Coordinates of C-alpha atoms in Angstrom, one line a residue:
X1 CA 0.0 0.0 0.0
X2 CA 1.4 3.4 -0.9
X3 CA 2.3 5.3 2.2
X4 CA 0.9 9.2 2.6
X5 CA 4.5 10.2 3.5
X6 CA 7.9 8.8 3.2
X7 CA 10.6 9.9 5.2
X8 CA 14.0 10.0 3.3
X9 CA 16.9 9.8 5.5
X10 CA 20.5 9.1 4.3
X11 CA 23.0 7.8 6.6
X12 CA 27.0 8.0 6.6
X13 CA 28.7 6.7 10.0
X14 CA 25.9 8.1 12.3
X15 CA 26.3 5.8 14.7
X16 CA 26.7 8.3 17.5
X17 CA 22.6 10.0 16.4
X18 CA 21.3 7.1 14.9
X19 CA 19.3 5.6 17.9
X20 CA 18.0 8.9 19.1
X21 CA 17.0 9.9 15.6
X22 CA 15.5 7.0 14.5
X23 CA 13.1 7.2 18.1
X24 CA 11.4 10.1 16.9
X25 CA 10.3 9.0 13.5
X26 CA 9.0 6.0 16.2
X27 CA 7.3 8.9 18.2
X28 CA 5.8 11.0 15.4
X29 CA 2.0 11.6 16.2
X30 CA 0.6 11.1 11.8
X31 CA -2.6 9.7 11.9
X32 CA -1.7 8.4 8.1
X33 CA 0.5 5.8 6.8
X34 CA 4.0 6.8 7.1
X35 CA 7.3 4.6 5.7
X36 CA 11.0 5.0 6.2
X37 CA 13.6 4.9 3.5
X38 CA 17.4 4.6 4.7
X39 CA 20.2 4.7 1.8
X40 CA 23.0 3.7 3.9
X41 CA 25.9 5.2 1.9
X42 CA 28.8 2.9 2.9
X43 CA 28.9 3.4 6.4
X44 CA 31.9 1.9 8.2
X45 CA 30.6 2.0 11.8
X46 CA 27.8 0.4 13.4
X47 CA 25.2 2.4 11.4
X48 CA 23.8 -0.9 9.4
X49 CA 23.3 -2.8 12.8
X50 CA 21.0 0.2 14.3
X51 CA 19.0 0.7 11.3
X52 CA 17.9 -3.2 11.5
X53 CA 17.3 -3.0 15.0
X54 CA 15.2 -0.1 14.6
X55 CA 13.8 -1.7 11.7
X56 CA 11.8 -4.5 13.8
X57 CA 10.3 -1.7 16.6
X58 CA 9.4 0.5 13.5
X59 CA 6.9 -2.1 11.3
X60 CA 5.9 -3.2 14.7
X61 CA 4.1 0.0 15.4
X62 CA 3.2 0.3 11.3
X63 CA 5.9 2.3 9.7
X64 CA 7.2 0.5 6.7
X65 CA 11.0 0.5 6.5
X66 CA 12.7 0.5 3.2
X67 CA 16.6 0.3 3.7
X68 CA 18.7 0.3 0.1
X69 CA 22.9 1.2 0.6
X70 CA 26.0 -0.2 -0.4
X71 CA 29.0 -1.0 0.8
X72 CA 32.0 0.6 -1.6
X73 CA 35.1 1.8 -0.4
X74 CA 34.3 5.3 -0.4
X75 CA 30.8 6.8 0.4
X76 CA 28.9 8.7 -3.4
X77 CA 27.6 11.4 -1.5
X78 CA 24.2 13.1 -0.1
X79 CA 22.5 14.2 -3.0
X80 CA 22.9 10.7 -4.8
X81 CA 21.3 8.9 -1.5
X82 CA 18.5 11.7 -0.8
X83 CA 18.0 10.6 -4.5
X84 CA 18.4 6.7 -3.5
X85 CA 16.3 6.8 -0.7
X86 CA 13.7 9.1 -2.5
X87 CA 13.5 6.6 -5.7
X88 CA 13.0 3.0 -3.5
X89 CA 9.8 5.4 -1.5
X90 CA 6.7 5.6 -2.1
X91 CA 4.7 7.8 -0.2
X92 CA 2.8 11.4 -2.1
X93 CA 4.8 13.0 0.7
X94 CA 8.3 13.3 1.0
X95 CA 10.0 14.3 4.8
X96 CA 13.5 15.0 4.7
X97 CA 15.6 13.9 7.7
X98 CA 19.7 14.3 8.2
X99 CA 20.9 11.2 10.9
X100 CA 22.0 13.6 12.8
X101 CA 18.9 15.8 13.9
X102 CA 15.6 14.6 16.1
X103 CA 12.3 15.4 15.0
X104 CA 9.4 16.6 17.2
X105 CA 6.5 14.2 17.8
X106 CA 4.4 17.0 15.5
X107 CA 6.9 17.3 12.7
X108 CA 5.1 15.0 9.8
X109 CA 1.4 15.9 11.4
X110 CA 2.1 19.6 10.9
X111 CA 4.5 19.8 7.7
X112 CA 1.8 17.7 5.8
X113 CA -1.3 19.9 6.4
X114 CA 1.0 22.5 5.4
X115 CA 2.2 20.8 2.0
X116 CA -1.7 19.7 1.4
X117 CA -2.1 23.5 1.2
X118 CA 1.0 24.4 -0.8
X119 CA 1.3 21.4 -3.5
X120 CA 4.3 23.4 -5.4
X121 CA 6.3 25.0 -2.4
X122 CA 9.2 23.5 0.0
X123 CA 7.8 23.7 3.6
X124 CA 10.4 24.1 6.1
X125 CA 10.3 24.8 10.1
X126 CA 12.1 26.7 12.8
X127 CA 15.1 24.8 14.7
X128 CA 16.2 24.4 18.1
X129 CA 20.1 24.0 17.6
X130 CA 22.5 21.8 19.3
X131 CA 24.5 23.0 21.1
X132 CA 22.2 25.4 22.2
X133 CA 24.9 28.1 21.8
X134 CA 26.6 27.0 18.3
X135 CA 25.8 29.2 15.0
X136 CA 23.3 31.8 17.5
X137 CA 22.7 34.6 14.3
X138 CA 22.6 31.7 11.9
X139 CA 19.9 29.9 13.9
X140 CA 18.0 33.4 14.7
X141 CA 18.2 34.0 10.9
X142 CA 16.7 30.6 10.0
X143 CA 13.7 31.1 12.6
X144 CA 13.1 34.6 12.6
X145 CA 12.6 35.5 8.6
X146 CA 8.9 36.5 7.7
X147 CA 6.8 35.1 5.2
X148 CA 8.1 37.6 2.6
X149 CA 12.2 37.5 3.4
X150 CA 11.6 33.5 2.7
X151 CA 11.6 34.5 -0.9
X152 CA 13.4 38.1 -0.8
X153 CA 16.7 37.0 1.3
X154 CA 17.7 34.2 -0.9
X155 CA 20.8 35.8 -2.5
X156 CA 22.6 35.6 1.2
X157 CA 25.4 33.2 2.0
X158 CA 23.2 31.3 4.9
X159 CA 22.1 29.2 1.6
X160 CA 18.7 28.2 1.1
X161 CA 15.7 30.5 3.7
X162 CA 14.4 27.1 4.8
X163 CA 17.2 24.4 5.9
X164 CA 17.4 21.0 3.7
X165 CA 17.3 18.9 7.2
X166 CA 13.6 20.8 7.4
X167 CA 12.1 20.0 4.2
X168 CA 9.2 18.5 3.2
X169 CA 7.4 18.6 0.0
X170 CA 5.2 16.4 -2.6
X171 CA 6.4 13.6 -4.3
X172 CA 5.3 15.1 -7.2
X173 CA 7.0 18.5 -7.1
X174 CA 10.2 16.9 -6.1
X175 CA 9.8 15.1 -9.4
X176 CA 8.9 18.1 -11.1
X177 CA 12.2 20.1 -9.9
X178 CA 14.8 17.7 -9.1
X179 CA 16.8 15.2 -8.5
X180 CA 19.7 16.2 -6.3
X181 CA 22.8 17.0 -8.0
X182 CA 25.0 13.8 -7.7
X183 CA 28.8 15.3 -7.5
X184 CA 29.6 14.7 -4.2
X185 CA 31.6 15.8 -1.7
X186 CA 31.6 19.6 -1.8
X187 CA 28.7 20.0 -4.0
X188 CA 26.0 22.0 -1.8
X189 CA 23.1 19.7 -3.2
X190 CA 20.7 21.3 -1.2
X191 CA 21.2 25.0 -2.5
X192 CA 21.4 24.1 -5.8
X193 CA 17.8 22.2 -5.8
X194 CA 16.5 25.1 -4.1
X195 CA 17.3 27.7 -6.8
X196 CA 16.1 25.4 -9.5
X197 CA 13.0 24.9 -6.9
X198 CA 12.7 29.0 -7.6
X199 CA 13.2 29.4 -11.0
X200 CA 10.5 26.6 -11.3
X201 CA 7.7 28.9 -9.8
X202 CA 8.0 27.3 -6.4
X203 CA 7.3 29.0 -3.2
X204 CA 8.4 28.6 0.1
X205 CA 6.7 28.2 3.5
X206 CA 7.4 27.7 6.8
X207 CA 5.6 25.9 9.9
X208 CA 6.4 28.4 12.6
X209 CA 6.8 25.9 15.3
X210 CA 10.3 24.1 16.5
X211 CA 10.0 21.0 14.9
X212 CA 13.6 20.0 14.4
X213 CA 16.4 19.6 16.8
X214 CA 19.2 20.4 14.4
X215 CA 22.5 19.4 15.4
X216 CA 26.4 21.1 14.7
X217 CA 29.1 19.3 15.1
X218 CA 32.6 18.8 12.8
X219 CA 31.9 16.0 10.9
X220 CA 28.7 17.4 9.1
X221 CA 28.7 17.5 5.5
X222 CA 27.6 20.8 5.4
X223 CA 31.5 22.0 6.6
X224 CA 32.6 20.1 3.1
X225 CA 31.1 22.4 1.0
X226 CA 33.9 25.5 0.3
X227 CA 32.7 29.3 0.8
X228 CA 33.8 30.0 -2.5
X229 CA 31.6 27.5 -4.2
X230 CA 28.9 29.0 -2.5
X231 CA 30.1 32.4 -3.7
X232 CA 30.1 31.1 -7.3
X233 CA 26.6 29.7 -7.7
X234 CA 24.9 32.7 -5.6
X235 CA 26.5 35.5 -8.0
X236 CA 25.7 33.5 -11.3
X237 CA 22.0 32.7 -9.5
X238 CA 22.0 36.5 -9.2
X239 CA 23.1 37.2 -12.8
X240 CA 20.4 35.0 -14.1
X241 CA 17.9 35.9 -12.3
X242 CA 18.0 39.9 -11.1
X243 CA 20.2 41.6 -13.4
X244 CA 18.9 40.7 -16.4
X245 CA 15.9 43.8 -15.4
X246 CA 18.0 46.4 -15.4
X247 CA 19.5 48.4 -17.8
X248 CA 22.3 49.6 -15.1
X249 CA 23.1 49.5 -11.0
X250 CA 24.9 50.4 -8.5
X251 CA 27.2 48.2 -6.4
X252 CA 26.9 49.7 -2.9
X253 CA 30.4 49.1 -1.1
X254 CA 33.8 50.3 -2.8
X255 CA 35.8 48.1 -0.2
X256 CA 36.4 44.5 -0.5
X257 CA 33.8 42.7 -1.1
X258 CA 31.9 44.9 -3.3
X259 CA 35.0 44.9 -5.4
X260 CA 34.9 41.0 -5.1
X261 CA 31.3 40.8 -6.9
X262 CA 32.2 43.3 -9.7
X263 CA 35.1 40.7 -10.7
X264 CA 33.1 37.8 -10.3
X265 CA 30.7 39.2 -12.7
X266 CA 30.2 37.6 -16.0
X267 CA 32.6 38.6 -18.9
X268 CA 29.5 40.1 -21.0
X269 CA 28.5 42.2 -17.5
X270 CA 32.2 43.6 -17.5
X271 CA 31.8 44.5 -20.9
X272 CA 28.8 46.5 -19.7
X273 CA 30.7 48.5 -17.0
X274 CA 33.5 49.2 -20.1
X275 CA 30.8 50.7 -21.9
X276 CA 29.3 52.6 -19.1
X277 CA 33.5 54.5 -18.8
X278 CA 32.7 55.5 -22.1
X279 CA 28.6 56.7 -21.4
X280 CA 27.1 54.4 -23.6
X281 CA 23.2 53.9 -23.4
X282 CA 23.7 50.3 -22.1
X283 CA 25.8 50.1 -19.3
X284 CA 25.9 47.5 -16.4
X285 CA 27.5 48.9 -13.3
X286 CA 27.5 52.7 -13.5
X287 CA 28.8 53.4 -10.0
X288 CA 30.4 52.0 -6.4
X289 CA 28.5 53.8 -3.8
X290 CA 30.0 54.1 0.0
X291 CA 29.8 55.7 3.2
X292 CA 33.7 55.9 4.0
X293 CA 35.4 59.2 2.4
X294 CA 38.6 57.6 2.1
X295 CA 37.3 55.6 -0.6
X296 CA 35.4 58.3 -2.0
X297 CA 38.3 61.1 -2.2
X298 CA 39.8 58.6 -4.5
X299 CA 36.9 59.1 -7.1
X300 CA 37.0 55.7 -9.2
X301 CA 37.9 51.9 -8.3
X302 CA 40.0 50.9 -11.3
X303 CA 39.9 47.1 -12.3
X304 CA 43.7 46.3 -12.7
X305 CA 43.0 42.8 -13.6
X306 CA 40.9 43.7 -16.8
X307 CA 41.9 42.7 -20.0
X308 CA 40.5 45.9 -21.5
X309 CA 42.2 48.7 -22.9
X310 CA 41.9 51.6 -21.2
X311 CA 41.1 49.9 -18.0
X312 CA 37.9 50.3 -16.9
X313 CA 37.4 53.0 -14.4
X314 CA 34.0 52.8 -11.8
X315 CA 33.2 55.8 -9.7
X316 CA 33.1 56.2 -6.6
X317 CA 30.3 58.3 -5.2
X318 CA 28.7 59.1 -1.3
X319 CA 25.4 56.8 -1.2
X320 CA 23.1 60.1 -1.2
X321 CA 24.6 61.1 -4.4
X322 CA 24.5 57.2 -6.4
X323 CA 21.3 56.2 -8.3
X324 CA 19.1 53.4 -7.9
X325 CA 18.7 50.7 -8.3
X326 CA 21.9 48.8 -5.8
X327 CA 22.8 45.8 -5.2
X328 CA 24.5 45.9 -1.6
X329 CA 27.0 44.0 -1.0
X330 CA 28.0 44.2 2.7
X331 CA 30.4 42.2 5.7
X332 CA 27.0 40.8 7.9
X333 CA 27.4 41.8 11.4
X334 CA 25.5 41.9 14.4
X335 CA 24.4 45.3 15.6
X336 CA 21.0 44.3 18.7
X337 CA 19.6 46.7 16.3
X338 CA 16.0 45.4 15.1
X339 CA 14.7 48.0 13.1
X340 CA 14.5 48.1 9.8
X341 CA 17.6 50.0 8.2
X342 CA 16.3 53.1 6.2
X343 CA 17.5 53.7 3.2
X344 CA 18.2 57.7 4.3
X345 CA 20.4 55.7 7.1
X346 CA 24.4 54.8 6.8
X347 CA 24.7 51.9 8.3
X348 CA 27.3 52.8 11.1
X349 CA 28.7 49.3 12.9
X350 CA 29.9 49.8 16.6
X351 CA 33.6 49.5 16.9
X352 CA 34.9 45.6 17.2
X353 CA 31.5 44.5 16.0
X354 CA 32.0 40.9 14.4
X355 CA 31.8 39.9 10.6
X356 CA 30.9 36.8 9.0
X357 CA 29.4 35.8 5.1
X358 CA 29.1 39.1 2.6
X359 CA 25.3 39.4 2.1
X360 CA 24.1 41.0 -1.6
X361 CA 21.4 43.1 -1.3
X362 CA 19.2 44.7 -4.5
X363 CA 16.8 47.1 -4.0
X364 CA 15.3 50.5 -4.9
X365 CA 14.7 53.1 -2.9
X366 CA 11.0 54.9 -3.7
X367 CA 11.5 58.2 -6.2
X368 CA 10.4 58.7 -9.4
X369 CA 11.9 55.2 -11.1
X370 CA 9.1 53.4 -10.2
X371 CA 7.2 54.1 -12.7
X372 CA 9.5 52.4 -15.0
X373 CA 9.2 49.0 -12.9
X374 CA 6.1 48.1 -13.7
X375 CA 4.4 48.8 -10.7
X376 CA 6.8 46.6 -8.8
X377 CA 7.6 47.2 -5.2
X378 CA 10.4 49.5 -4.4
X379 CA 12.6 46.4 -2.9
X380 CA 12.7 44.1 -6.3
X381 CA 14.9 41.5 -4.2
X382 CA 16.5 41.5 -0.5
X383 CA 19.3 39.8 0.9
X384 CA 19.9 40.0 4.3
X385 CA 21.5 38.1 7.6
X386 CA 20.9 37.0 10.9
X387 CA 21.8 40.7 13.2
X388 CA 21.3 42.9 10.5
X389 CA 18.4 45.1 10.0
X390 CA 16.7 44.0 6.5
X391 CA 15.0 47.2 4.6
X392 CA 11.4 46.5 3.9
X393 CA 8.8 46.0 0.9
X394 CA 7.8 49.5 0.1
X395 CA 3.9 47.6 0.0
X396 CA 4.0 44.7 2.6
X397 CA 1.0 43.5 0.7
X398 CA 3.6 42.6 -2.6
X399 CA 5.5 39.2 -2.5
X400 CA 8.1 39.3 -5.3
X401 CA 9.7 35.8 -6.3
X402 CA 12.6 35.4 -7.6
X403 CA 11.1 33.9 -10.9
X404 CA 7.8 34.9 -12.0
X405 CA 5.2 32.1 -10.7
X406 CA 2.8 30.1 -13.2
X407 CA -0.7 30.4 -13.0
X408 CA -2.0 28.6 -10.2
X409 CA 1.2 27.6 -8.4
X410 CA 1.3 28.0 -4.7

């Protein structure tokens, strides 16, 4: 008998979670048929021995346990068991699950009425992490965003607005947007399915209760995955999907890392910002904007490493003087400040304030350009971090996706 939801759970030498994660699939309160389906990706521990032994308490209360693996020298990697474990399932519901995290008794119950309502969108949860104290802005981040920043902050490095070890989603939009990308080590599966989950139309909801005791620790894959490959597939994500509108912008940040995204840029985008030195109609990046005078007494940022001849030269120009619309491209940090950042505002950091990712922001602020838009809201996309204040939607009312959505999706 098909099962209403499948729980996919690979496993890689989890012996030290196993026992306590496999007890709360036995504790979840589903009133509907439920199955598990373990790939065990060559585990060399005692990961094998748990899963059989869980196996018997599991079909004795009525959850069907599918276990596929194999037992090679070297594991082939998450995304080809999520895609393993997904293919030998059966249920219309799919309920992802890392060896490592603990669901809460409600977890299947309350993702599944939410998926019933949104057949095309990826329903994550908020978190409770482990150690309580590990990743604190990450975890606020992840549980804090509203319904609108789930689609508007997905150009930040925290990856995808709802966490892989959250989702859960039908069987049939899984089939519609994936599989997993099968590379392996250092291939961050998850974010790539999610921006192929956006440019399909998909939306994203979350259940706004803990559900999910999500666990850090060293040997997670998720530390495999190198900042700079993330880097790589946000900026082209961003170049597909948000540049393309605009005619020019403005790269807010003349230091370091907004002179990190205007190299990273596509050669046919630097051609743009060439044009744009000599005033032609069509230019890409017309300006750096910044708040530090050091940088703007200097009056350009010239890009040594261009192959062009003259060398392209970008202004530099105070933020209250730079035209719309930016993208923003800032060290995140954690101010205690919760209000929104106004546009009018610099953004002044208290001394010794700490740094992690480099966020990209693109927005617009409201004036007379608007017109030209379309009629969309003033903020056309927004990327932002856990500690730092996020400028609003200009109409709270207006949900932009990334990709435009097809009629009827949810």
């Amino acid at each position: 008998m098909q099962a209403h939801v499948s729980i996919i759970l690979p496993v890689h030498n989890a012996e030290p979670w196993l026992d306590e994660c496999l007890r709360s699939v036995l504790q979840q309160d589903f009133e509907g048929t439920m199955e598990l389906s373990v790939f065990n990706d060559a585990s060399k521990d005692k990961s094998g021995a748990i899963i059989e032994k869980w196996r018997v308490k599991l079909e004795d209360s009525g959850v069907h346990v599918i276990i596929g693996g194999h037992d090679s020298l070297s594991p082939r990697g998450v995304g080809y068991s999520k895609n393993q474990a997904v293919a030998q399932s059966s249920g219309s519901y799919l309920c992802f699950l890392d060896s490592d995290d603990v669901m809460m008794p409600q977890r299947v119950r309350l993702q599944h009425q939410a998926a019933v309502q949104h057949p095309s969108s990826i329903i994550g949860c908020r978190v409770r992490r482990d150690p309580p104290n590990s990743t604190e802005r990450y975890t606020r981040w992840i549980n804090q965003l509203t319904p609108e920043q789930l689609l508007t902050q997905v150009f930040t490095a925290n990856g995808p607005t709802v966490i892989m070890p959250t989702w859960f989603c039908s069987r049939a939009w899984f089939s519609h947007v994936g599989p997993f990308d099968e590379g392996g080590q250092g291939v961050p599966e998850d974010l790539l399915f999610f921006y192929e989950h956006l440019r399909k139309g998909g939306g994203v909801v979350r259940v706004d209760q803990s559900l999910l005791l999500y666990r850090y620790h060293p040997r997670a894959a998720t530390h495999s995955v190198l900042e700079t490959t993330i880097w790589t597939h946000r900026v082209r994500f961003l170049e597909e999907q948000a540049l393309p509108r605009w005619a020019a912008f403005t790269i807010w940040n003349a230091g370091k890392q907004g002179r990190r995204l205007y190299r990273s840029l596509t050669a046919a985008s630097q051609r743009k910002v060439v044009a744009f030195c000599d005033f032609c109609a069509c230019p890409q990046v017309v300006a750096f904007c910044d708040v530090d005078e050091n940088k703007i007494r200097k009056g350009f940022y010239c890009h040594e490493d261009s192959q062009e001849r003259p060398k392209p030269r970008i202004p530099i120009l105070h933020f209250r003087a730079a035209r719309p619309p930016f993208v923003i491209c800032v060290k995140l940090v954690d101010t205690g400040h919760p209000q929104p950042l106004a546009l009018e505002e610099a953004p002044q950091w208290p001394p010794g304030a700490r740094r992690d990712g480099t966020e990209l922001y693109l927005l617009l602020p409201p004036g007379p350009h608007r017109g030209r838009l379309r009629g969309q809201p003033e903020v056309v996309a927004l990327a932002g971090g856990p500690g730092l204040p996020s400028l609003q939607l200009t109409d709270p009312r207006q949900r932009l996706p990334v990709h435009p959505r097809p009629a009827g999706a949810s």
